[in-house]
Amino acid sequence: MSRIRILSEALASQVAAGEVVERPAAVVRELVDNSLDAGATHVEVHVQRGGTALIRVSDNGSGMDREDAFMSLERHATSKIRTKEDLTCISTLGFRGEALPSIASVSRFRLATRETHALAGAEVEVNGGKLSAVRDYGGAPGTVIEARSLFYNIPARRKFLRSEQTEFAHVEQQFRLHAISNSQTAFTLVRDGNVVFHLPATHDLLARIEGISGKEVARRLIKVPETILHGIRVTGYICTAGISRPNKQLQFTFLNNRSVDSAAVSFGLREGYHTALMKGQYPITFLFLEMPPEAFDINVHPAKKEVRFHNSNAVREAVIEAVKNALSGHSSISSGHVPFSSSAYQATEHTPALIPETEQTSLRRDWTALTTWQSGPVETEIPPEQNVVPAAVAEIIQPISVALPAQQSESVLTPLPAAPATIPKFRILGVLNKLYVLMESDDGLVMMDQHAAHERVLFEQMRRAMEHDGVPSQRLLLPLTLQVSPRDYDLLSRNLETLAKLGIEAEPFGNNAFKVDAMPTFLKTDDPLDLLRDVIDELASASSKTSSLRLGEDMIATTVCRHAVKANDYLRVPELQKLLDDLYACEMPYCCPHGRPTLIQISNAELDKKFGRRAP
Amino acid sequence: MKFTISKEAFLAALQQVQHVVSTRTTLPILSNVLINASKNGLQLTTTDLDVGVSGLVTAEVTEPGSTTLPARRLATIIRELPADEVEVHVDEKNIAHIRSGPSYFKVHGLSADEFPPLPVFADAKEFKLEQRVLKDCLRKTSYAISTDETRYVLNGILCAFKENMLTMVATDGRRLAMVEQEMEFPQSHEVDIIIPTKAVNEIQRLLGDEGEVTLKVTNNQIGFDLGNYTLVSKLIEGNYPNYRQVIPGETRERIALEREPLLRSLARVSLLLSDKSNSIKLHFTRDNLEIVASSPDVGEARESMPISYKGVDMTIAFNPEFLMAPLRNLISDEAHLHLIDEISPGVLRSGTNFLYVLMPMRVNS
């Protein structure tokens, strides 16, 4: 007797549902995708008990007639693609024709829809994949889809649902992705009857980001100037140098308005930020990539999160370019046009006492408390107690970067104005712990890590000197042979000139080997070959546009670290002032060559909040 | 075991052997010095398993025996003792009772049985040299030994015994020092060995200006017999690079230089160097040598010295340390610099038997 049998229709759809619908957030993703594909200008998402009890997505999109309403529940039935060719150039969010039947097979499902001009629409109820009721529908034009008691008929999957809180967090994250990528659509998220987000339609992406992520995030962002490279258009907002998060949660990437995860993009971001980012930290980004649909494949996984690019190098380079454009545009501002109004600054108005020696220790004790300041509510239309964003934002220690005075924060909504050239004025108050220089700005307290700051200054000096004078190199008596993989061989062969600028002279030696004839002298290394391999790795990760000295930066960074003033080095006020001036003359003053911040700011507003002078 | 010994003699012997002792080891016995007391005196032995040193010192032994005691601590105790005579009694539990004048120390030792025995040299090739000669050869080469552990064959001095000539070579891949010493040995003794840095350093400490040293070479060990002291070491296994190949065959300019004045000039000019620019330029014009060092952020130093030079004007850059190291370690005051052009290796020669090759630096001007 044969043991292999065809699965029943119901069972097959439940198996397939497992791929598409793995948790409530996935239901939200699929339904909102549909709403947006239907041209909705307002999408409302209701969830109860984290989405396990109810998910309702209603929109004012095109709606469906009775026949389509039934068809939409059939497996692999879709209006979005028709031919094989369509699959290669998908411009809608959905296309697989799987979502609705999958959701319907694992929940108590209700679909109500009416086209704008139709007298009556259709209402269909499905229970665990079985049609249970069909009615005429006379509601507002558009579509309402409800999925209740998710996975009620699949206990195995229900067991894997996390707590209500966790599931809601996922739903909310999904909602944010949609809301950010479609700022011209109004969005509402309601949780257990309370409005969490209400986001009016806007043409201003930054306003939407602010609505979603809060003012504190939004005011640290800089606009990415439209960058078009290799046919890829990159826009959006990214954080300034020196700001980072320990995880990728605030790293949003959208490809043709679809949220995607892509190694190529992450890579481009890391490379674009380069030393502006601490190792192991991630930037806050809202990056929008646009490219022809045929240049990538989104049909990798039913969840459509993964994407394959036909030319991932091009994507990487476009992202690098965009980030560099954004940061360099900004750093030119910070070197001369930092939006601190020096006229507003009057030292006599603020007369903080110099911190007495004895108080330094007590100050230090409170330090951790100070750095984890809490952020207040974000002034959007959302009632403050329901806004969960600031709690996450609050973890960001606030490096100074864009540090706009609070009263100016409105101006950040528009592209940064070309403010008159002023170097920020800081009044040095004292030194904490023989390491952190405390300073007063007109926006609050600014702290500078003297070692990190000096490292940055020396780093740029040395780099400039090398760019200018070249790198002295010691010729080798006994050449080294460097054996590399065929891929690296090719890479190195194309970059011998770059290496020569770094003081490394190498020539092909046949059979995937190089003969190294000269090494730079400023390097003190016990293992030159190991160092060369590092350089190759750097070379592989750098884009063609990277400066040749970029490769040597790690070496320079290590060299200058030894010469920089250290913690516990006592610096007098003139020395501190000079350091500060030198720092502000740097291209990238906000972090040291290893990417740690050099300056951190606690604004007056935050201090007021801390001391209870301003209602949180 | 029981003996009486002069404090100074004991201390001197301990200091000669204690350098070998490992400071950090998982084998405690390697921190100890093996003491064998017999009618000949005290035999002190230390080893780190790679290098071993043993020395004999006279003592009045009343009860022969052997034990091991912590080497460094024993040396510091003996150094601080108040009287000229030390009396040591070690009981069967390897506890040493050290008495000197009013002082008494009780030191816990370990059994001599655990101490790793030094290798025995049977069937070794033997070479005899004057200690003074060997010391001089080592001094002229050892500074050029590489510390790059990835090219371990360079972490020692090559000693090539061939055609009645001992050739010693050390290089770190940027410069190479070589001495040649005539000596007699049968053809069957011809061999190339690499003596590791640690053994080189230790034997330099032991070598004196008088007497002979006997080298005993097996295929993986070398022993130095100096009479009172012996040193044994493993050899570095591997093939030393073909050093003959890097010695330029031709030369265009032979420039006679005075070692001492040149060394002092280089040292003075080097004062203006920094991490960012660590090369000095030798600028040769007719009968003149100008030494220049400049750092963009520090300043510049120049010094001229009259020389005999008839060739074309030439500027060549070197790492000053690489140029000064041999000058510092030579004794004779005459030296010759042989140059071809600014990118080819330079050769420093002194006497008939010393040769030093160093690669120039490439500096953008």
XYZ file of C-alpha atoms in Angstrom, chain A:
616
model
C 0.000 0.000 0.000
C 1.450 3.344 -0.909
C 2.218 5.544 2.014
C 2.531 8.799 0.166
C -0.710 10.711 -0.253
C -1.739 14.094 -1.549
C -2.551 16.432 1.363
C -6.077 17.654 1.712
C -6.733 21.188 0.523
C -7.169 22.490 4.058
C -4.025 20.883 5.361
C -1.986 22.087 2.395
C -3.059 25.655 2.914
C -2.226 25.465 6.600
C 1.254 24.224 5.770
C 1.694 27.040 3.279
C 0.294 29.530 5.764
C 3.159 28.665 8.048
C 5.541 30.303 5.632
C 3.595 33.473 5.080
C 1.942 33.932 8.427
C 4.289 33.163 11.239
C 2.962 35.708 13.728
C 0.405 38.522 13.983
C 2.889 41.032 12.601
C 2.998 39.039 9.363
C -0.780 39.315 9.031
C -0.483 43.062 9.458
C 2.269 43.170 6.872
C 0.278 41.293 4.263
C -2.959 43.154 4.849
C -1.417 46.616 4.855
C 0.547 45.678 1.723
C -2.774 44.884 0.077
C -4.336 48.133 1.246
C -1.453 50.141 -0.143
C -1.536 48.219 -3.419
C -5.242 49.092 -3.574
C -4.303 52.769 -3.513
C -5.591 53.554 -0.027
C -4.906 57.028 1.366
C -5.851 56.038 4.877
C -5.059 52.747 6.529
C -6.268 51.874 9.977
C -4.889 48.945 11.924
C -6.686 47.632 15.007
C -5.159 44.952 17.141
C -6.377 43.306 20.291
C -4.202 41.333 22.699
C -1.111 41.833 20.600
C -2.960 40.718 17.481
C -3.760 37.246 18.736
C -7.395 38.093 19.432
C -8.042 40.466 16.562
C -6.289 42.126 13.691
C -8.417 44.450 11.625
C -7.036 46.424 8.728
C -9.438 48.836 7.080
C -8.630 51.079 4.174
C -10.287 53.431 1.723
C -8.725 51.797 -1.293
C -10.314 50.629 -4.505
C -12.266 47.733 -2.954
C -13.399 44.627 -4.827
C -16.579 43.383 -6.416
C -18.273 40.228 -5.228
C -16.506 37.961 -7.704
C -13.060 39.303 -6.871
C -13.794 38.989 -3.196
C -14.234 35.269 -3.673
C -11.325 34.932 -6.038
C -8.995 36.689 -3.651
C -9.458 33.809 -1.256
C -8.292 31.276 -3.773
C -4.702 30.159 -3.517
C -2.407 31.821 -6.053
C -5.094 34.177 -7.173
C -3.936 37.730 -7.592
C -4.654 40.835 -9.596
C -1.089 42.015 -9.359
C 0.747 39.845 -11.810
C -0.474 37.962 -14.823
C 2.467 36.659 -16.810
C 5.838 35.193 -16.070
C 7.398 38.416 -17.270
C 5.492 40.372 -14.629
C 7.365 38.431 -11.982
C 10.644 39.976 -13.058
C 9.419 43.509 -12.660
C 7.215 43.569 -9.610
C 6.152 47.030 -8.652
C 3.418 46.150 -6.170
C 4.064 45.107 -2.612
C 2.214 41.816 -2.914
C 2.244 39.451 -5.858
C 2.284 35.868 -4.649
C -1.445 35.471 -4.268
C -0.952 33.585 -1.038
C -1.632 35.994 1.766
C -5.418 36.046 2.024
C -6.049 32.315 1.697
C -3.209 31.663 4.105
C -4.586 34.033 6.717
C -8.099 32.752 6.141
C -6.975 29.188 6.740
C -5.546 29.881 10.186
C -8.043 32.335 11.675
C -11.683 33.358 11.904
C -11.593 35.553 8.878
C -13.898 38.275 7.633
C -13.536 40.243 4.412
C -15.843 43.166 3.715
C -15.337 45.254 0.638
C -17.114 47.701 -1.605
C -15.984 49.511 -4.694
C -16.507 53.268 -4.630
C -19.304 53.358 -7.163
C -20.892 50.002 -6.468
C -24.230 50.006 -4.703
C -23.337 47.076 -2.536
C -20.146 45.240 -1.820
C -19.562 41.775 -0.462
C -18.891 40.426 2.976
C -17.344 36.991 3.279
C -16.680 35.026 6.449
C -14.283 32.134 6.529
C -13.516 29.905 9.496
C -10.243 28.050 9.365
C -10.355 27.982 5.578
C -14.092 26.998 5.329
C -16.517 29.502 3.905
C -19.164 30.112 6.558
C -21.202 33.115 5.476
C -21.636 35.465 2.528
C -23.576 38.729 2.727
C -24.003 41.977 0.883
C -21.915 44.782 2.339
C -23.018 48.374 2.526
C -20.172 49.949 4.443
C -17.798 52.704 3.350
C -15.895 52.162 0.104
C -12.683 50.269 0.545
C -11.852 47.023 2.257
C -11.998 45.819 5.831
C -10.301 42.583 6.691
C -10.484 40.986 10.089
C -8.515 38.052 11.353
C -9.701 36.880 14.776
C -8.289 34.156 16.982
C -5.179 33.679 14.946
C -3.965 30.074 14.844
C -7.041 28.910 16.773
C -6.979 25.757 14.671
C -3.213 25.191 14.785
C -2.245 24.708 18.428
C 1.344 23.914 17.442
C 1.815 27.377 16.041
C -0.167 29.065 18.790
C 2.342 27.682 21.263
C 5.094 29.594 19.565
C 3.437 32.937 19.963
C 5.263 35.102 22.476
C 3.717 37.339 25.071
C 1.097 39.845 24.054
C 3.639 42.598 24.600
C 6.209 41.032 22.324
C 3.736 40.282 19.591
C 2.462 43.820 19.734
C 6.003 45.151 19.526
C 6.395 43.212 16.297
C 3.102 44.518 14.968
C 4.139 48.011 15.845
C 7.506 47.625 14.160
C 5.755 46.365 11.046
C 3.357 49.269 11.210
C 6.238 51.710 11.454
C 7.890 50.282 8.395
C 4.732 50.814 6.403
C 4.131 54.243 7.819
C 7.625 55.466 7.063
C 7.707 54.097 3.555
C 4.325 55.630 2.719
C 4.292 59.059 4.245
C 1.618 60.228 1.851
C -0.832 57.757 3.298
C -2.480 58.456 6.634
C -1.988 55.697 9.165
C -3.684 54.857 12.423
C -2.706 52.139 14.833
C -5.152 51.244 17.573
C -4.270 48.845 20.314
C -7.031 47.475 22.510
C -9.125 50.527 21.801
C -6.386 53.086 22.422
C -4.836 55.086 19.629
C -1.083 54.439 19.571
C -0.240 56.291 16.403
C -2.283 58.632 14.366
C -0.243 59.861 11.469
C -1.797 62.323 9.036
C -0.743 62.121 5.423
C 2.227 64.352 4.707
C 4.664 65.135 1.937
C 7.393 65.705 4.469
C 9.192 62.485 5.243
C 10.917 63.968 8.258
C 7.570 64.864 9.790
C 6.521 61.258 9.390
C 9.769 60.014 10.901
C 9.244 62.363 13.785
C 5.724 61.055 14.219
C 6.988 57.509 14.279
C 10.280 57.756 16.093
C 9.942 60.932 18.070
C 11.484 64.340 18.032
C 14.708 63.214 19.653
C 15.502 60.900 16.799
C 14.262 63.256 14.132
C 16.388 66.154 15.233
C 19.549 64.120 14.958
C 18.895 63.275 11.356
C 20.345 64.875 8.309
C 18.892 64.701 4.867
C 20.597 62.480 2.356
C 21.003 64.568 -0.756
C 19.505 62.773 -3.702
C 22.265 60.505 -4.955
C 21.996 58.638 -8.204
C 24.677 56.096 -8.961
C 24.562 53.072 -11.248
C 20.890 53.757 -11.869
C 20.068 53.611 -8.175
C 18.467 56.596 -6.540
C 19.143 57.005 -2.841
C 17.296 59.461 -0.612
C 16.156 59.625 2.964
C 17.504 60.674 6.329
C 20.430 59.388 8.314
C 21.918 60.295 11.652
C 24.939 62.519 11.951
C 28.351 61.194 12.792
C 28.935 60.040 16.317
C 25.378 58.906 16.940
C 24.807 55.237 16.981
C 22.743 52.451 18.409
C 23.956 49.110 19.657
C 21.492 47.306 17.380
C 19.920 47.700 13.988
C 16.444 48.529 15.280
C 16.528 52.064 13.979
C 18.185 51.113 10.751
C 15.427 51.226 8.167
C 16.020 50.510 4.526
C 13.341 50.710 1.899
C 13.679 49.442 -1.603
C 11.051 50.900 -3.885
C 9.055 51.638 -0.731
C 9.319 48.104 0.575
C 11.182 47.508 3.793
C 14.084 45.163 3.159
C 17.100 43.740 4.910
C 20.120 43.622 2.732
C 23.699 42.829 3.517
C 24.791 45.055 0.656
C 23.036 48.035 2.191
C 24.321 47.379 5.700
C 27.749 47.087 4.259
C 27.408 50.315 2.369
C 26.240 52.064 5.510
C 29.124 50.800 7.562
C 31.579 51.809 4.906
C 29.924 55.155 4.327
C 30.057 56.050 7.992
C 33.466 54.486 8.391
C 35.237 56.139 11.329
C 32.179 58.183 12.109
C 30.719 55.095 13.690
C 31.924 53.193 16.680
C 32.838 49.575 16.054
C 29.906 47.274 16.679
C 27.421 50.129 16.587
C 24.789 50.849 13.994
C 23.632 54.129 12.584
C 20.055 55.363 12.635
C 18.955 55.436 9.036
C 15.823 55.902 7.025
C 17.210 55.145 3.631
C 15.124 54.932 0.481
C 16.506 53.149 -2.534
C 14.813 53.254 -5.868
C 15.765 51.164 -8.824
C 14.051 49.461 -11.731
C 12.087 46.397 -10.565
C 14.075 44.144 -12.873
C 17.326 44.996 -11.087
C 16.493 42.902 -8.046
C 14.497 39.884 -6.983
C 12.189 40.136 -4.019
C 10.632 36.736 -4.586
C 13.183 34.972 -2.409
C 11.017 34.169 0.561
C 7.271 34.466 1.178
C 7.918 37.071 3.862
C 9.504 39.278 1.180
C 11.998 40.631 3.637
C 14.999 39.320 1.796
C 16.098 40.781 -1.457
C 18.625 39.737 -4.052
C 20.294 42.379 -6.121
C 21.570 41.632 -9.555
C 24.466 43.936 -8.870
C 25.020 44.248 -5.152
C 28.285 46.117 -5.650
C 26.389 48.891 -7.359
C 23.958 49.038 -4.435
C 26.804 49.160 -1.989
C 28.565 51.937 -3.813
C 25.398 53.943 -4.191
C 24.766 53.716 -0.449
C 28.359 54.617 0.394
C 28.165 57.574 -1.922
C 24.863 58.746 -0.467
C 26.060 58.476 3.130
C 29.270 60.286 2.309
C 27.380 63.023 0.534
C 25.133 63.448 3.507
C 27.917 63.389 6.088
C 30.308 65.588 4.172
C 27.564 68.089 3.503
C 26.982 68.077 7.183
C 30.542 68.102 8.390
C 31.265 71.205 6.376
C 28.504 72.696 8.448
C 29.996 71.499 11.674
C 33.436 72.828 10.937
C 32.174 76.276 10.292
C 28.448 76.525 10.387
C 27.481 74.692 13.507
C 24.122 76.082 14.357
C 25.121 77.646 17.596
C 24.334 81.318 17.551
C 27.339 82.928 19.107
C 25.492 86.197 19.440
C 23.010 84.553 21.720
C 25.799 83.302 23.867
C 26.746 85.542 26.690
C 29.026 84.144 29.259
C 27.922 86.597 31.886
C 24.390 85.322 31.802
C 25.498 81.895 32.815
C 27.956 81.984 35.623
C 28.390 78.418 36.678
C 30.800 77.960 39.527
C 33.949 76.101 38.710
C 33.582 72.647 39.997
C 35.572 72.320 43.181
C 37.987 69.466 43.382
C 36.025 67.792 46.147
C 32.848 67.680 44.187
C 34.352 65.918 41.262
C 33.991 62.515 42.737
C 30.376 62.973 43.632
C 29.719 64.246 40.181
C 31.247 61.169 38.770
C 29.032 58.949 40.841
C 25.986 60.478 39.276
C 27.402 60.086 35.866
C 25.614 56.968 34.835
C 22.363 58.487 35.905
C 23.081 61.563 33.862
C 23.890 59.778 30.678
C 20.744 57.716 30.699
C 18.484 60.717 30.706
C 14.863 60.168 29.994
C 13.225 61.810 27.113
C 9.930 63.522 27.410
C 6.930 62.952 25.195
C 6.995 63.713 21.580
C 4.695 66.483 20.618
C 2.613 64.805 18.009
C -1.088 64.243 17.992
C -0.635 61.087 19.954
C -1.489 61.236 23.633
C 1.831 61.052 25.440
C 1.040 58.077 27.639
C 0.365 55.938 24.622
C 3.506 56.781 22.787
C 6.005 54.072 23.366
C 8.737 55.462 21.207
C 10.533 57.808 23.564
C 11.451 55.026 25.950
C 13.584 53.493 23.260
C 14.925 56.830 22.223
C 15.835 57.627 25.765
C 18.616 55.105 25.691
C 20.537 57.151 23.232
C 23.124 59.135 24.995
C 23.075 62.378 23.242
C 26.286 63.163 21.487
C 26.443 66.735 20.444
C 26.357 66.498 16.661
C 23.454 68.441 15.296
C 22.783 69.735 18.778
C 20.347 72.371 17.808
C 19.095 74.452 20.633
C 15.654 73.220 21.594
C 13.875 76.340 20.493
C 15.334 75.894 17.036
C 14.314 72.337 16.591
C 11.499 73.297 14.247
C 14.053 74.485 11.757
C 15.452 70.994 11.504
C 12.342 69.966 9.673
C 13.577 71.898 6.710
C 16.973 71.250 5.181
C 19.663 72.751 7.334
C 19.991 76.429 6.571
C 23.376 77.745 5.634
C 23.943 79.465 8.928
C 26.627 82.123 9.211
C 30.030 80.699 9.921
C 30.542 80.513 13.638
C 32.676 78.198 15.673
C 30.714 76.959 18.634
C 31.645 78.742 21.803
C 32.203 76.599 24.793
C 33.167 77.842 28.202
C 35.494 75.401 29.888
C 34.253 74.671 33.406
C 36.736 72.098 34.532
C 37.919 68.586 34.034
C 36.233 65.556 35.460
C 38.284 62.549 36.348
C 41.303 64.056 34.529
C 39.671 62.861 31.325
C 36.365 64.503 30.577
C 36.469 68.187 29.894
C 33.253 69.826 31.079
C 32.112 72.797 29.081
C 29.135 75.043 28.934
C 27.471 75.790 25.651
C 24.419 77.917 25.212
C 22.438 74.720 24.942
C 23.697 73.006 28.040
C 26.567 70.909 29.253
C 29.094 69.573 26.782
C 31.663 66.976 27.661
C 34.778 66.176 25.723
C 36.930 63.094 26.064
C 40.414 64.594 25.929
C 42.087 61.424 24.717
C 39.568 60.745 21.982
C 39.630 64.369 20.904
C 43.399 64.488 20.695
C 43.448 61.205 18.820
C 41.135 62.688 16.234
C 43.301 65.784 15.881
C 46.527 63.800 15.488
C 44.851 61.328 13.183
C 43.796 63.996 10.745
C 47.157 65.736 10.962
C 49.001 62.565 10.162
C 46.628 61.641 7.392
C 47.010 65.043 5.826
C 50.776 64.813 6.070
C 50.712 61.463 4.353
C 48.394 62.575 1.615
C 50.713 65.471 1.061
C 54.162 63.970 1.476
C 53.575 60.317 0.793
C 54.591 57.499 3.036
C 58.269 56.685 3.507
C 58.877 53.040 2.950
C 61.753 50.766 3.773
C 62.858 48.529 0.959
C 63.289 44.932 1.945
C 66.480 42.990 1.577
C 64.664 39.695 1.633
C 61.350 40.199 -0.139
C 58.318 38.646 1.469
C 56.123 36.308 -0.478
C 52.439 36.733 0.095
C 50.240 33.851 -0.931
C 46.641 34.858 -1.540
C 43.450 33.362 -2.882
C 42.758 33.786 -6.611
C 40.051 36.350 -5.823
C 42.393 38.450 -3.695
C 45.129 38.059 -6.272
C 42.956 39.722 -8.824
C 41.966 42.432 -6.386
C 45.541 43.166 -5.390
C 46.780 43.187 -8.964
C 44.358 45.960 -9.721
C 45.362 47.964 -6.670
C 49.138 47.855 -6.679
C 49.334 51.591 -7.211
C 47.143 52.239 -4.219
C 49.381 50.054 -2.109
C 52.466 51.879 -3.349
C 51.007 55.114 -2.052
C 50.775 53.440 1.304
C 54.428 52.497 1.146
C 53.805 48.879 0.281
C 55.545 47.830 -2.895
C 54.377 44.539 -4.268
C 54.554 42.830 -7.605
C 52.917 39.681 -8.967
C 55.084 36.657 -8.421
C 53.002 34.109 -10.298
C 50.737 31.396 -8.997
C 48.619 33.626 -6.765
C 51.630 35.008 -4.974
C 53.042 38.482 -4.575
C 56.552 39.584 -3.901
C 56.574 42.413 -1.389
C 59.655 44.610 -1.781
C 58.983 47.484 0.575
C 56.936 48.189 3.676
C 55.960 51.488 5.271
C 58.219 52.451 8.137
C 55.743 53.963 10.522
C 54.424 50.506 11.168
C 55.684 48.638 14.121
C 54.491 45.164 13.523
C 55.776 41.743 14.315
C 53.947 40.154 11.446
C 53.990 42.151 8.230
C 52.207 39.462 6.238
C 49.319 39.440 8.644
C 49.077 43.173 8.277
C 49.060 42.853 4.529
C 46.182 40.431 4.729
C 44.266 42.968 6.795
C 44.953 45.536 4.127
C 43.583 43.181 1.507
C 40.418 42.740 3.529
C 40.110 46.490 3.781
C 40.696 46.735 0.090
C 37.978 44.210 -0.582
C 35.485 46.110 1.502
C 36.390 49.524 0.233
C 34.705 50.809 -2.858
C 36.604 51.988 -5.879
C 36.107 55.570 -4.815
C 37.728 55.134 -1.435
C 40.803 57.207 -0.801
C 43.965 55.207 -0.974
C 44.920 56.343 2.475
C 41.658 55.061 3.792
C 43.382 51.693 3.742
C 46.112 52.872 5.994
C 43.792 54.541 8.424
C 43.703 51.648 10.812
C 47.459 51.748 10.947
C 47.466 55.490 11.458
C 44.822 55.227 14.139
C 46.922 52.777 16.103
C 50.007 54.915 15.696
C 48.422 58.153 16.869
C 46.740 56.463 19.807
C 50.125 56.171 21.489
C 50.889 59.849 21.085
C 47.594 61.302 22.156
C 47.199 62.724 25.641
C 45.834 60.085 27.911
C 43.316 59.970 30.661
C 45.013 61.271 33.819
C 47.149 63.723 31.847
C 46.510 67.039 33.505
C 45.778 69.703 30.893
C 45.592 73.406 31.713
C 42.885 75.638 30.304
C 44.945 77.020 27.377
C 45.824 73.459 26.391
C 42.181 72.456 26.551
C 41.160 75.467 24.505
C 43.708 74.624 21.838
C 42.535 71.032 21.759
C 38.974 72.178 21.316
C 39.917 74.553 18.514
C 41.963 71.883 16.777
C 39.122 69.445 17.142
C 36.708 71.802 15.480
C 39.139 72.261 12.620
C 38.905 68.530 11.927
C 36.859 67.079 9.112
C 35.066 64.756 11.448
C 35.290 66.227 14.929
C 32.600 64.176 16.589
C 34.340 60.905 17.010
C 37.816 59.525 17.432
C 39.421 57.403 14.686
C 38.099 54.294 16.385
C 34.621 55.750 16.191
C 34.066 56.585 19.850
C 32.410 59.943 20.422
C 34.651 62.860 21.314
C 31.866 65.139 22.461
C 28.705 64.425 24.355
C 26.042 66.926 25.227
C 23.373 67.119 27.869
C 21.012 69.901 26.956
C 19.610 72.409 29.390
C 16.193 70.954 28.736
C 17.337 67.540 29.840
C 18.981 68.937 32.929
C 15.777 70.790 33.755
C 13.866 67.588 33.362
C 16.322 65.700 35.529
C 15.952 68.227 38.298
C 12.200 68.240 38.019
C 12.053 71.853 36.868
C 10.093 70.954 33.827
C 7.212 68.547 33.749
C 8.284 65.398 31.958
